[in-house]
């Protein structure tokens, strides 16, 4: 049965792939087993991350890029993440509305993922899902984050190449040199460049990239009109150049990066555990907060002390 | 946690009618009930809906029909069966004449929601069907 699974994944059997993604996304023991089974298949298709503000055109841009890649005979998997409701946990995943051309193309797999409460721009199980896509032998994996503000930079940890999508009228030249999302870009896309003020936006982005700094990599600024497919071939070429560049490990501080990645993964898992398991201490702290006996910060200190004492006892 | 992951529901329209306000209202209600809704533009063809259902691994497909597009639904049911997706529950909502309802149910549609049906009734039924579909979904490992 396991070998069937591997063959089906390799052949991009869409039903099997869809179910495998669900298992990986949901996590737990089943997901671990799945990842163990597919390990021998794992290759490393480049992961291209796309981030930017809501409505900047990420989905439309990806849709246009997929068309270009298909013309170049490359197979593509797309993960499109949309936010989950802070109230119900549900989600309307609407990225499909802009990626409506590839539904029946066997060389394209598109999956909508809910962030499921994650706040860094990605979703809880996304790295497991990527392992499944790697086992399915796609040439490229495109990863679209939720609409991001200034600091949702998790995609930098997962993607080999980060594309940050900007639009005209999104701020002046000071916005362009702030820390955060613009800093993680390998490629800056000035989308909707048919709008008024687009030239200014491009100028500001280029100027900000040309300020003297100790950054070693070159960030290119590309202007596109995703709805009309303009600039997309150029973007695809730039992505290829960057992908070739990363055969050498890219100039990031890998030790610190790995450490940060690991610690975050642990934190996410602990968060899920604490939210879902029966835990009298947590219940007690919640009750105290609700009764007004303490605030959240005090409760955190008590929790951490509680954990440390438990550890020293054992 | 994994058994309780949110139901996944595809809300879409097939055929030539583009009136999608109703499907948006329902999509939002399903979201508010904690489900993950994959929402598409109208005018999907049958093959596209099957592809979407496979890629997105949905538990329920909701077809909104206001202008006789429900007559295509039996074809969708057949296509789902042929693709090995018989476990997926299909519901239809909108304007479905009484004399057509039985044909849809005979073709395997789980439920037809008529005008005036409350959102609560819809979300409860979809939730129930999603759990039933998940029980029957083929396991890959």
GROMACS .gro file of C-alpha atoms in nm:
model
  455
    1UNK     CA    1   0.000   0.000   0.000
    2UNK     CA    2   0.286   0.234   0.083
    3UNK     CA    3   0.446   0.177  -0.254
    4UNK     CA    4   0.110   0.249  -0.422
    5UNK     CA    5   0.100   0.576  -0.235
    6UNK     CA    6   0.447   0.669  -0.353
    7UNK     CA    7   0.365   0.581  -0.714
    8UNK     CA    8   0.040   0.779  -0.703
    9UNK     CA    9   0.210   1.083  -0.553
   10UNK     CA   10   0.491   1.064  -0.804
   11UNK     CA   11   0.232   1.049  -1.083
   12UNK     CA   12   0.055   1.353  -0.934
   13UNK     CA   13  -0.269   1.161  -0.888
   14UNK     CA   14  -0.481   1.453  -0.781
   15UNK     CA   15  -0.713   1.268  -0.543
   16UNK     CA   16  -0.425   1.106  -0.360
   17UNK     CA   17  -0.226   1.427  -0.357
   18UNK     CA   18  -0.526   1.617  -0.220
   19UNK     CA   19  -0.575   1.367   0.061
   20UNK     CA   20  -0.205   1.354   0.140
   21UNK     CA   21  -0.200   1.732   0.174
   22UNK     CA   22  -0.493   1.713   0.418
   23UNK     CA   23  -0.317   1.452   0.630
   24UNK     CA   24   0.003   1.658   0.632
   25UNK     CA   25  -0.184   1.979   0.709
   26UNK     CA   26  -0.375   1.832   1.000
   27UNK     CA   27  -0.063   1.702   1.169
   28UNK     CA   28  -0.047   1.443   1.443
   29UNK     CA   29   0.057   1.082   1.427
   30UNK     CA   30  -0.086   1.017   1.078
   31UNK     CA   31   0.110   1.306   0.934
   32UNK     CA   32   0.432   1.180   1.090
   33UNK     CA   33   0.372   0.839   0.936
   34UNK     CA   34   0.302   0.993   0.596
   35UNK     CA   35   0.617   1.205   0.607
   36UNK     CA   36   0.818   0.897   0.703
   37UNK     CA   37   0.676   0.703   0.406
   38UNK     CA   38   0.743   0.974   0.150
   39UNK     CA   39   1.089   1.058   0.274
   40UNK     CA   40   1.266   0.851   0.007
   41UNK     CA   41   1.091   1.051  -0.267
   42UNK     CA   42   1.179   1.390  -0.134
   43UNK     CA   43   1.351   1.615  -0.381
   44UNK     CA   44   1.398   1.983  -0.353
   45UNK     CA   45   1.203   2.185  -0.601
   46UNK     CA   46   1.269   2.552  -0.541
   47UNK     CA   47   1.008   2.723  -0.325
   48UNK     CA   48   0.913   3.070  -0.440
   49UNK     CA   49   0.735   3.277  -0.175
   50UNK     CA   50   0.496   3.561  -0.262
   51UNK     CA   51   0.394   3.813  -0.003
   52UNK     CA   52   0.250   4.163   0.003
   53UNK     CA   53  -0.049   4.358   0.125
   54UNK     CA   54  -0.407   4.230   0.076
   55UNK     CA   55  -0.522   4.318  -0.271
   56UNK     CA   56  -0.172   4.383  -0.409
   57UNK     CA   57  -0.232   4.116  -0.672
   58UNK     CA   58  -0.043   3.814  -0.539
   59UNK     CA   59  -0.297   3.557  -0.661
   60UNK     CA   60  -0.337   3.723  -1.001
   61UNK     CA   61   0.040   3.741  -1.039
   62UNK     CA   62   0.077   3.373  -0.952
   63UNK     CA   63  -0.199   3.282  -1.196
   64UNK     CA   64  -0.015   3.466  -1.473
   65UNK     CA   65   0.319   3.311  -1.372
   66UNK     CA   66   0.173   2.960  -1.378
   67UNK     CA   67   0.064   3.024  -1.737
   68UNK     CA   68   0.420   3.126  -1.827
   69UNK     CA   69   0.573   2.825  -1.651
   70UNK     CA   70   0.333   2.587  -1.826
   71UNK     CA   71   0.441   2.735  -2.160
   72UNK     CA   72   0.794   2.649  -2.053
   73UNK     CA   73   0.680   2.292  -1.977
   74UNK     CA   74   0.739   2.316  -1.605
   75UNK     CA   75   0.498   2.159  -1.355
   76UNK     CA   76   0.388   2.384  -1.072
   77UNK     CA   77   0.231   2.341  -0.730
   78UNK     CA   78   0.071   2.644  -0.567
   79UNK     CA   79  -0.014   2.683  -0.199
   80UNK     CA   80  -0.241   2.979  -0.139
   81UNK     CA   81  -0.293   3.075   0.223
   82UNK     CA   82  -0.582   3.291   0.337
   83UNK     CA   83  -0.658   3.409   0.690
   84UNK     CA   84  -0.883   3.219   0.929
   85UNK     CA   85  -1.153   3.386   1.134
   86UNK     CA   86  -1.037   3.490   1.482
   87UNK     CA   87  -1.391   3.417   1.601
   88UNK     CA   88  -1.506   3.092   1.444
   89UNK     CA   89  -1.179   2.946   1.315
   90UNK     CA   90  -1.350   2.913   0.975
   91UNK     CA   91  -1.227   3.073   0.656
   92UNK     CA   92  -1.334   3.179   0.311
   93UNK     CA   93  -1.049   3.074   0.085
   94UNK     CA   94  -1.088   3.291  -0.222
   95UNK     CA   95  -0.752   3.275  -0.394
   96UNK     CA   96  -0.909   3.038  -0.644
   97UNK     CA   97  -1.105   3.331  -0.783
   98UNK     CA   98  -0.787   3.467  -0.941
   99UNK     CA   99  -0.641   3.130  -1.029
  100UNK     CA  100  -0.923   3.008  -1.242
  101UNK     CA  101  -0.742   2.896  -1.555
  102UNK     CA  102  -0.563   2.583  -1.446
  103UNK     CA  103  -0.838   2.370  -1.292
  104UNK     CA  104  -0.813   2.092  -1.547
  105UNK     CA  105  -0.440   2.106  -1.616
  106UNK     CA  106  -0.271   1.794  -1.475
  107UNK     CA  107   0.063   1.977  -1.452
  108UNK     CA  108  -0.071   2.226  -1.200
  109UNK     CA  109  -0.177   2.155  -0.844
  110UNK     CA  110  -0.338   2.438  -0.648
  111UNK     CA  111  -0.436   2.411  -0.285
  112UNK     CA  112  -0.601   2.672  -0.065
  113UNK     CA  113  -0.493   2.662   0.297
  114UNK     CA  114  -0.640   2.842   0.594
  115UNK     CA  115  -0.387   3.008   0.823
  116UNK     CA  116  -0.567   2.826   1.109
  117UNK     CA  117  -0.481   3.095   1.359
  118UNK     CA  118  -0.118   3.138   1.262
  119UNK     CA  119  -0.010   3.505   1.254
  120UNK     CA  120   0.319   3.512   1.067
  121UNK     CA  121   0.163   3.498   0.721
  122UNK     CA  122   0.179   3.120   0.678
  123UNK     CA  123  -0.023   2.832   0.821
  124UNK     CA  124   0.050   2.579   1.092
  125UNK     CA  125   0.110   2.275   0.874
  126UNK     CA  126   0.258   2.442   0.569
  127UNK     CA  127   0.606   2.296   0.594
  128UNK     CA  128   0.460   1.944   0.616
  129UNK     CA  129   0.242   2.016   0.314
  130UNK     CA  130   0.551   2.128   0.123
  131UNK     CA  131   0.713   1.792   0.196
  132UNK     CA  132   0.419   1.621   0.024
  133UNK     CA  133   0.454   1.848  -0.280
  134UNK     CA  134   0.828   1.777  -0.289
  135UNK     CA  135   0.748   1.407  -0.302
  136UNK     CA  136   0.512   1.468  -0.594
  137UNK     CA  137   0.792   1.581  -0.816
  138UNK     CA  138   0.680   1.931  -0.914
  139UNK     CA  139   0.939   2.150  -1.082
  140UNK     CA  140   0.841   2.455  -0.881
  141UNK     CA  141   0.644   2.530  -0.565
  142UNK     CA  142   0.480   2.870  -0.535
  143UNK     CA  143   0.378   2.975  -0.187
  144UNK     CA  144   0.138   3.264  -0.142
  145UNK     CA  145   0.113   3.411   0.208
  146UNK     CA  146  -0.194   3.573   0.356
  147UNK     CA  147  -0.216   3.942   0.276
  148UNK     CA  148   0.070   4.075   0.485
  149UNK     CA  149   0.127   4.405   0.656
  150UNK     CA  150   0.473   4.513   0.760
  151UNK     CA  151   0.610   4.228   0.963
  152UNK     CA  152   0.468   3.893   0.850
  153UNK     CA  153   0.804   3.755   0.746
  154UNK     CA  154   0.772   3.381   0.817
  155UNK     CA  155   0.779   3.309   0.443
  156UNK     CA  156   1.147   3.406   0.442
  157UNK     CA  157   1.226   3.097   0.647
  158UNK     CA  158   1.056   2.856   0.408
  159UNK     CA  159   1.103   3.006   0.065
  160UNK     CA  160   1.423   2.990  -0.140
  161UNK     CA  161   1.327   3.306  -0.324
  162UNK     CA  162   1.100   3.574  -0.179
  163UNK     CA  163   0.893   3.794  -0.405
  164UNK     CA  164   0.735   4.094  -0.233
  165UNK     CA  165   0.445   4.245  -0.426
  166UNK     CA  166   0.395   4.621  -0.393
  167UNK     CA  167   0.146   4.855  -0.553
  168UNK     CA  168   0.140   5.225  -0.639
  169UNK     CA  169   0.036   5.473  -0.369
  170UNK     CA  170   0.143   5.245  -0.089
  171UNK     CA  171   0.358   5.501   0.088
  172UNK     CA  172   0.649   5.737   0.040
  173UNK     CA  173   1.024   5.683   0.026
  174UNK     CA  174   1.046   5.634   0.403
  175UNK     CA  175   0.807   5.338   0.390
  176UNK     CA  176   1.044   5.189   0.135
  177UNK     CA  177   1.340   5.177   0.376
  178UNK     CA  178   1.156   5.053   0.686
  179UNK     CA  179   1.243   4.719   0.841
  180UNK     CA  180   1.029   4.416   0.785
  181UNK     CA  181   0.862   4.285   0.480
  182UNK     CA  182   1.055   4.479   0.214
  183UNK     CA  183   1.379   4.357   0.366
  184UNK     CA  184   1.306   3.991   0.298
  185UNK     CA  185   1.259   4.047  -0.074
  186UNK     CA  186   1.487   3.888  -0.330
  187UNK     CA  187   1.264   4.038  -0.596
  188UNK     CA  188   1.038   4.340  -0.555
  189UNK     CA  189   0.740   4.349  -0.788
  190UNK     CA  190   0.569   4.680  -0.854
  191UNK     CA  191   0.234   4.541  -0.965
  192UNK     CA  192  -0.057   4.738  -1.111
  193UNK     CA  193   0.200   4.953  -1.285
  194UNK     CA  194  -0.069   5.088  -1.517
  195UNK     CA  195  -0.206   5.292  -1.225
  196UNK     CA  196  -0.122   5.656  -1.175
  197UNK     CA  197   0.189   5.716  -0.964
  198UNK     CA  198   0.339   5.378  -1.057
  199UNK     CA  199   0.657   5.539  -1.186
  200UNK     CA  200   0.712   5.704  -0.850
  201UNK     CA  201   0.664   5.375  -0.665
  202UNK     CA  202   0.920   5.202  -0.883
  203UNK     CA  203   1.165   5.489  -0.840
  204UNK     CA  204   1.130   5.480  -0.461
  205UNK     CA  205   1.176   5.105  -0.445
  206UNK     CA  206   1.483   5.118  -0.669
  207UNK     CA  207   1.634   5.406  -0.471
  208UNK     CA  208   1.578   5.229  -0.141
  209UNK     CA  209   1.754   4.919  -0.275
  210UNK     CA  210   2.048   5.128  -0.393
  211UNK     CA  211   2.122   5.290  -0.058
  212UNK     CA  212   2.463   5.178   0.068
  213UNK     CA  213   2.421   4.874   0.294
  214UNK     CA  214   2.610   4.559   0.384
  215UNK     CA  215   2.356   4.336   0.211
  216UNK     CA  216   2.534   4.110  -0.032
  217UNK     CA  217   2.245   4.012  -0.256
  218UNK     CA  218   2.106   4.216  -0.534
  219UNK     CA  219   1.733   4.285  -0.523
  220UNK     CA  220   1.573   4.351  -0.857
  221UNK     CA  221   1.264   4.565  -0.899
  222UNK     CA  222   1.023   4.449  -1.168
  223UNK     CA  223   0.716   4.627  -1.289
  224UNK     CA  224   0.414   4.416  -1.382
  225UNK     CA  225   0.048   4.439  -1.477
  226UNK     CA  226  -0.061   4.093  -1.364
  227UNK     CA  227  -0.414   4.120  -1.504
  228UNK     CA  228  -0.270   4.171  -1.852
  229UNK     CA  229   0.024   3.936  -1.817
  230UNK     CA  230   0.270   4.223  -1.864
  231UNK     CA  231   0.615   4.183  -1.712
  232UNK     CA  232   0.545   3.823  -1.615
  233UNK     CA  233   0.801   3.663  -1.851
  234UNK     CA  234   1.058   3.900  -1.707
  235UNK     CA  235   0.957   3.804  -1.353
  236UNK     CA  236   0.986   3.434  -1.438
  237UNK     CA  237   1.336   3.495  -1.576
  238UNK     CA  238   1.441   3.686  -1.264
  239UNK     CA  239   1.309   3.407  -1.043
  240UNK     CA  240   1.512   3.153  -1.244
  241UNK     CA  241   1.825   3.364  -1.199
  242UNK     CA  242   1.767   3.380  -0.824
  243UNK     CA  243   1.701   3.006  -0.809
  244UNK     CA  244   2.032   2.942  -0.981
  245UNK     CA  245   2.196   3.171  -0.729
  246UNK     CA  246   2.071   2.965  -0.436
  247UNK     CA  247   2.258   2.654  -0.534
  248UNK     CA  248   2.506   2.812  -0.300
  249UNK     CA  249   2.338   2.850   0.039
  250UNK     CA  250   2.204   3.202   0.040
  251UNK     CA  251   2.377   3.460   0.248
  252UNK     CA  252   2.161   3.427   0.553
  253UNK     CA  253   2.283   3.351   0.898
  254UNK     CA  254   2.191   2.984   0.884
  255UNK     CA  255   2.262   2.892   1.246
  256UNK     CA  256   2.043   3.167   1.379
  257UNK     CA  257   1.788   3.099   1.108
  258UNK     CA  258   1.765   2.731   1.195
  259UNK     CA  259   1.743   2.813   1.563
  260UNK     CA  260   1.464   3.062   1.504
  261UNK     CA  261   1.282   2.818   1.278
  262UNK     CA  262   1.306   2.538   1.533
  263UNK     CA  263   1.200   2.750   1.828
  264UNK     CA  264   0.899   2.879   1.637
  265UNK     CA  265   0.798   2.530   1.534
  266UNK     CA  266   0.820   2.418   1.897
  267UNK     CA  267   0.617   2.719   2.008
  268UNK     CA  268   0.348   2.647   1.747
  269UNK     CA  269   0.322   2.285   1.853
  270UNK     CA  270   0.305   2.381   2.222
  271UNK     CA  271   0.037   2.634   2.142
  272UNK     CA  272  -0.174   2.366   1.974
  273UNK     CA  273  -0.119   2.125   2.263
  274UNK     CA  274  -0.211   2.380   2.528
  275UNK     CA  275  -0.519   2.489   2.336
  276UNK     CA  276  -0.649   2.138   2.286
  277UNK     CA  277  -0.546   1.928   2.585
  278UNK     CA  278  -0.709   1.920   2.929
  279UNK     CA  279  -0.483   2.119   3.153
  280UNK     CA  280  -0.603   2.208   3.505
  281UNK     CA  281  -0.327   2.466   3.559
  282UNK     CA  282  -0.426   2.656   3.243
  283UNK     CA  283  -0.794   2.635   3.343
  284UNK     CA  284  -0.707   2.775   3.684
  285UNK     CA  285  -0.506   3.064   3.536
  286UNK     CA  286  -0.788   3.145   3.292
  287UNK     CA  287  -1.034   3.155   3.580
  288UNK     CA  288  -0.808   3.394   3.773
  289UNK     CA  289  -0.780   3.627   3.472
  290UNK     CA  290  -1.155   3.625   3.416
  291UNK     CA  291  -1.217   3.696   3.787
  292UNK     CA  292  -0.982   3.992   3.768
  293UNK     CA  293  -0.737   3.843   4.019
  294UNK     CA  294  -0.443   3.877   3.781
  295UNK     CA  295  -0.359   3.999   3.432
  296UNK     CA  296  -0.225   3.790   3.145
  297UNK     CA  297   0.139   3.886   3.207
  298UNK     CA  298   0.120   3.774   3.570
  299UNK     CA  299  -0.042   3.449   3.460
  300UNK     CA  300   0.243   3.391   3.212
  301UNK     CA  301   0.503   3.434   3.490
  302UNK     CA  302   0.316   3.193   3.714
  303UNK     CA  303   0.290   2.941   3.430
  304UNK     CA  304   0.661   2.960   3.353
  305UNK     CA  305   0.753   2.924   3.724
  306UNK     CA  306   0.515   2.630   3.744
  307UNK     CA  307   0.689   2.463   3.447
  308UNK     CA  308   1.037   2.523   3.594
  309UNK     CA  309   0.946   2.383   3.936
  310UNK     CA  310   0.791   2.079   3.773
  311UNK     CA  311   1.110   2.020   3.577
  312UNK     CA  312   1.340   2.048   3.882
  313UNK     CA  313   1.118   1.807   4.075
  314UNK     CA  314   1.141   1.542   3.805
  315UNK     CA  315  -0.706   1.776   1.690
  316UNK     CA  316  -0.666   1.606   1.348
  317UNK     CA  317  -1.005   1.437   1.353
  318UNK     CA  318  -1.157   1.773   1.441
  319UNK     CA  319  -0.995   1.972   1.163
  320UNK     CA  320  -1.253   2.206   1.008
  321UNK     CA  321  -1.481   2.065   0.737
  322UNK     CA  322  -1.378   2.173   0.389
  323UNK     CA  323  -1.659   2.288   0.164
  324UNK     CA  324  -1.645   2.392  -0.201
  325UNK     CA  325  -1.904   2.661  -0.276
  326UNK     CA  326  -1.941   2.712  -0.648
  327UNK     CA  327  -2.169   2.761  -0.945
  328UNK     CA  328  -2.186   2.560  -1.265
  329UNK     CA  329  -2.344   2.657  -1.595
  330UNK     CA  330  -2.396   3.003  -1.738
  331UNK     CA  331  -2.567   3.195  -1.458
  332UNK     CA  332  -2.354   3.449  -1.275
  333UNK     CA  333  -2.580   3.554  -0.987
  334UNK     CA  334  -2.343   3.482  -0.700
  335UNK     CA  335  -2.479   3.687  -0.411
  336UNK     CA  336  -2.654   3.387  -0.261
  337UNK     CA  337  -2.342   3.171  -0.274
  338UNK     CA  338  -2.147   3.448  -0.101
  339UNK     CA  339  -2.403   3.471   0.179
  340UNK     CA  340  -2.387   3.095   0.229
  341UNK     CA  341  -2.004   3.091   0.210
  342UNK     CA  342  -1.987   3.352   0.485
  343UNK     CA  343  -2.235   3.161   0.703
  344UNK     CA  344  -2.031   2.841   0.667
  345UNK     CA  345  -1.718   3.036   0.762
  346UNK     CA  346  -1.894   3.169   1.069
  347UNK     CA  347  -1.983   2.813   1.162
  348UNK     CA  348  -1.610   2.728   1.163
  349UNK     CA  349  -1.577   2.564   0.822
  350UNK     CA  350  -1.309   2.619   0.557
  351UNK     CA  351  -1.486   2.734   0.243
  352UNK     CA  352  -1.318   2.719  -0.096
  353UNK     CA  353  -1.499   2.985  -0.293
  354UNK     CA  354  -1.480   3.008  -0.673
  355UNK     CA  355  -1.617   3.238  -0.939
  356UNK     CA  356  -1.935   3.122  -1.118
  357UNK     CA  357  -1.937   2.954  -1.461
  358UNK     CA  358  -1.735   2.646  -1.363
  359UNK     CA  359  -1.770   2.343  -1.584
  360UNK     CA  360  -1.814   1.990  -1.451
  361UNK     CA  361  -1.451   1.886  -1.509
  362UNK     CA  362  -1.329   2.196  -1.325
  363UNK     CA  363  -1.548   2.122  -1.022
  364UNK     CA  364  -1.419   1.764  -1.009
  365UNK     CA  365  -1.059   1.891  -1.032
  366UNK     CA  366  -1.124   2.145  -0.758
  367UNK     CA  367  -1.278   1.880  -0.534
  368UNK     CA  368  -0.973   1.657  -0.581
  369UNK     CA  369  -0.710   1.926  -0.530
  370UNK     CA  370  -0.884   2.078  -0.231
  371UNK     CA  371  -0.992   1.745  -0.078
  372UNK     CA  372  -1.334   1.877   0.015
  373UNK     CA  373  -1.598   1.700   0.218
  374UNK     CA  374  -1.900   1.878   0.072
  375UNK     CA  375  -1.974   2.057  -0.255
  376UNK     CA  376  -2.242   2.326  -0.247
  377UNK     CA  377  -2.387   2.419  -0.586
  378UNK     CA  378  -2.582   2.743  -0.600
  379UNK     CA  379  -2.832   2.745  -0.884
  380UNK     CA  380  -3.076   3.024  -0.965
  381UNK     CA  381  -3.138   2.977  -1.335
  382UNK     CA  382  -3.186   2.607  -1.419
  383UNK     CA  383  -2.817   2.516  -1.379
  384UNK     CA  384  -2.931   2.255  -1.129
  385UNK     CA  385  -3.018   2.043  -1.433
  386UNK     CA  386  -2.641   1.988  -1.481
  387UNK     CA  387  -2.596   1.848  -1.132
  388UNK     CA  388  -2.673   1.483  -1.221
  389UNK     CA  389  -2.381   1.503  -1.468
  390UNK     CA  390  -2.161   1.631  -1.186
  391UNK     CA  391  -2.272   1.342  -0.962
  392UNK     CA  392  -2.176   1.092  -1.232
  393UNK     CA  393  -1.839   1.260  -1.289
  394UNK     CA  394  -1.763   1.253  -0.916
  395UNK     CA  395  -1.848   0.882  -0.899
  396UNK     CA  396  -1.635   0.809  -1.206
  397UNK     CA  397  -1.339   0.984  -1.042
  398UNK     CA  398  -1.369   0.788  -0.718
  399UNK     CA  399  -1.509   1.081  -0.524
  400UNK     CA  400  -1.841   0.915  -0.433
  401UNK     CA  401  -1.788   0.995  -0.064
  402UNK     CA  402  -1.817   1.371  -0.124
  403UNK     CA  403  -2.164   1.500  -0.033
  404UNK     CA  404  -2.330   1.740  -0.275
  405UNK     CA  405  -2.597   1.991  -0.180
  406UNK     CA  406  -2.786   2.228  -0.407
  407UNK     CA  407  -2.934   2.560  -0.302
  408UNK     CA  408  -3.141   2.823  -0.478
  409UNK     CA  409  -3.430   2.792  -0.719
  410UNK     CA  410  -3.509   2.426  -0.778
  411UNK     CA  411  -3.866   2.348  -0.895
  412UNK     CA  412  -4.037   2.080  -0.688
  413UNK     CA  413  -4.070   1.847  -0.986
  414UNK     CA  414  -3.690   1.853  -1.035
  415UNK     CA  415  -3.595   1.794  -0.674
  416UNK     CA  416  -3.661   1.420  -0.682
  417UNK     CA  417  -3.440   1.382  -0.989
  418UNK     CA  418  -3.153   1.549  -0.805
  419UNK     CA  419  -3.200   1.335  -0.496
  420UNK     CA  420  -3.215   1.021  -0.711
  421UNK     CA  421  -2.890   1.127  -0.878
  422UNK     CA  422  -2.727   1.124  -0.534
  423UNK     CA  423  -2.763   1.484  -0.417
  424UNK     CA  424  -2.784   1.486  -0.036
  425UNK     CA  425  -3.005   1.788   0.014
  426UNK     CA  426  -3.180   2.067  -0.175
  427UNK     CA  427  -3.217   2.400   0.008
  428UNK     CA  428  -3.509   2.612  -0.110
  429UNK     CA  429  -3.572   2.986  -0.072
  430UNK     CA  430  -3.657   3.079   0.286
  431UNK     CA  431  -3.436   2.808   0.435
  432UNK     CA  432  -3.250   2.950   0.733
  433UNK     CA  433  -2.871   2.981   0.732
  434UNK     CA  434  -2.866   2.786   1.054
  435UNK     CA  435  -3.041   2.493   0.893
  436UNK     CA  436  -2.794   2.505   0.602
  437UNK     CA  437  -2.484   2.516   0.822
  438UNK     CA  438  -2.611   2.238   1.049
  439UNK     CA  439  -2.690   2.014   0.755
  440UNK     CA  440  -2.358   2.084   0.579
  441UNK     CA  441  -2.169   2.017   0.902
  442UNK     CA  442  -2.349   1.684   0.945
  443UNK     CA  443  -2.283   1.585   0.583
  444UNK     CA  444  -1.916   1.684   0.610
  445UNK     CA  445  -1.867   1.449   0.903
  446UNK     CA  446  -2.047   1.170   0.716
  447UNK     CA  447  -1.826   1.226   0.409
  448UNK     CA  448  -1.511   1.217   0.615
  449UNK     CA  449  -1.609   0.883   0.767
  450UNK     CA  450  -1.631   0.737   0.418
  451UNK     CA  451  -1.331   0.907   0.256
  452UNK     CA  452  -1.075   0.655   0.132
  453UNK     CA  453  -0.772   0.647   0.359
  454UNK     CA  454  -0.430   0.685   0.200
  455UNK     CA  455  -0.224   0.551   0.490
   0.00000   0.00000   0.00000
